[in-house]
Each structure stands twice: as C-alpha cells, then as structure tokens.
Amino acid sequence: MPVYRPSPIDHEQAEQMREIAEKARQLLRQAAPDTFLGRKTCEPPPKLDHQE
C-alpha cells in the first residue's frame, strides 16, 4: 500500500483554508446587520422655510 506524503503545496493550501475558516468564524460571531431601510439612525437636518 503506498504511503501518502503531503507536498509543500498541500501544506500551503491547508494553511490558506485554516485562515479562511478563521475569518468566517469571526464574521459569524458579529451581529447581523440591520437591513430595515426605514429605521432612523440619526435625525435629519432641519428643513429651512424659504418664505420670500
């Protein structure tokens, strides 16, 4: 039975996959963004009355 020996390319790819998985875990830990378009996060500037 042949013995599989990982090549340096396999090691690099495995490291990249670990980094991607860690980034994904960090993103999943964050709160979900609020997508409600009608929500007011700040007050709009006051409207100016143009009386001429």
PDB file of C-alpha atoms in Angstrom:
ATOM      1  CA  MET A   1       0.000   0.000   0.000  1.00  0.00           C
ATOM      2  CA  PRO A   2       1.528   3.366  -0.974  1.00  0.00           C
ATOM      3  CA  VAL A   3       2.131   5.951   1.719  1.00  0.00           C
ATOM      4  CA  TYR A   4       0.804   9.442   1.024  1.00  0.00           C
ATOM      5  CA  ARG A   5       3.268  12.207   1.772  1.00  0.00           C
ATOM      6  CA  PRO A   6       1.863  15.736   1.585  1.00  0.00           C
ATOM      7  CA  SER A   7       3.725  18.097  -0.687  1.00  0.00           C
ATOM      8  CA  PRO A   8       4.603  21.707   0.226  1.00  0.00           C
ATOM      9  CA  ILE A   9       1.733  22.877  -1.969  1.00  0.00           C
ATOM     10  CA  ASP A  10      -0.689  20.826   0.137  1.00  0.00           C
ATOM     11  CA  HIS A  11       0.674  22.472   3.270  1.00  0.00           C
ATOM     12  CA  GLU A  12       0.179  25.958   1.801  1.00  0.00           C
ATOM     13  CA  GLN A  13      -3.370  25.167   0.729  1.00  0.00           C
ATOM     14  CA  ALA A  14      -4.212  23.739   4.151  1.00  0.00           C
ATOM     15  CA  GLU A  15      -2.892  26.907   5.813  1.00  0.00           C
ATOM     16  CA  GLN A  16      -4.979  29.078   3.483  1.00  0.00           C
ATOM     17  CA  MET A  17      -8.077  27.041   4.325  1.00  0.00           C
ATOM     18  CA  ARG A  18      -7.390  27.476   8.050  1.00  0.00           C
ATOM     19  CA  GLU A  19      -7.123  31.252   7.575  1.00  0.00           C
ATOM     20  CA  ILE A  20     -10.355  31.371   5.568  1.00  0.00           C
ATOM     21  CA  ALA A  21     -12.151  29.287   8.191  1.00  0.00           C
ATOM     22  CA  GLU A  22     -10.946  31.624  10.968  1.00  0.00           C
ATOM     23  CA  LYS A  23     -12.135  34.697   9.050  1.00  0.00           C
ATOM     24  CA  ALA A  24     -15.510  33.027   8.522  1.00  0.00           C
ATOM     25  CA  ARG A  25     -15.764  32.257  12.259  1.00  0.00           C
ATOM     26  CA  GLN A  26     -15.007  35.897  13.091  1.00  0.00           C
ATOM     27  CA  LEU A  27     -17.670  37.130  10.676  1.00  0.00           C
ATOM     28  CA  LEU A  28     -20.246  34.717  12.065  1.00  0.00           C
ATOM     29  CA  ARG A  29     -19.554  35.954  15.610  1.00  0.00           C
ATOM     30  CA  GLN A  30     -20.549  39.510  14.629  1.00  0.00           C
ATOM     31  CA  ALA A  31     -24.121  40.698  14.997  1.00  0.00           C
ATOM     32  CA  ALA A  32     -26.274  40.515  11.893  1.00  0.00           C
ATOM     33  CA  PRO A  33     -26.542  43.864  10.071  1.00  0.00           C
ATOM     34  CA  ASP A  34     -29.805  45.760  10.319  1.00  0.00           C
ATOM     35  CA  THR A  35     -31.332  45.849   6.846  1.00  0.00           C
ATOM     36  CA  PHE A  36     -34.571  47.655   7.687  1.00  0.00           C
ATOM     37  CA  LEU A  37     -34.472  50.637   5.332  1.00  0.00           C
ATOM     38  CA  GLY A  38     -36.995  52.731   7.273  1.00  0.00           C
ATOM     39  CA  ARG A  39     -35.035  52.781  10.529  1.00  0.00           C
ATOM     40  CA  LYS A  40     -33.729  56.183  11.544  1.00  0.00           C
ATOM     41  CA  THR A  41     -30.219  56.054  12.945  1.00  0.00           C
ATOM     42  CA  CYS A  42     -29.893  59.821  13.234  1.00  0.00           C
ATOM     43  CA  GLU A  43     -32.138  62.838  12.994  1.00  0.00           C
ATOM     44  CA  PRO A  44     -32.379  64.501   9.578  1.00  0.00           C
ATOM     45  CA  PRO A  45     -31.227  68.112   9.309  1.00  0.00           C
ATOM     46  CA  PRO A  46     -33.970  70.674   9.979  1.00  0.00           C
ATOM     47  CA  LYS A  47     -35.867  71.861   6.925  1.00  0.00           C
ATOM     48  CA  LEU A  48     -35.437  75.508   6.057  1.00  0.00           C
ATOM     49  CA  ASP A  49     -38.565  77.503   5.253  1.00  0.00           C
ATOM     50  CA  HIS A  50     -37.995  79.681   2.218  1.00  0.00           C
ATOM     51  CA  GLN A  51     -40.529  82.452   2.694  1.00  0.00           C
ATOM     52  CA  GLU A  52     -39.987  85.199   0.163  1.00  0.00           C
TER      53      GLU A  52
END
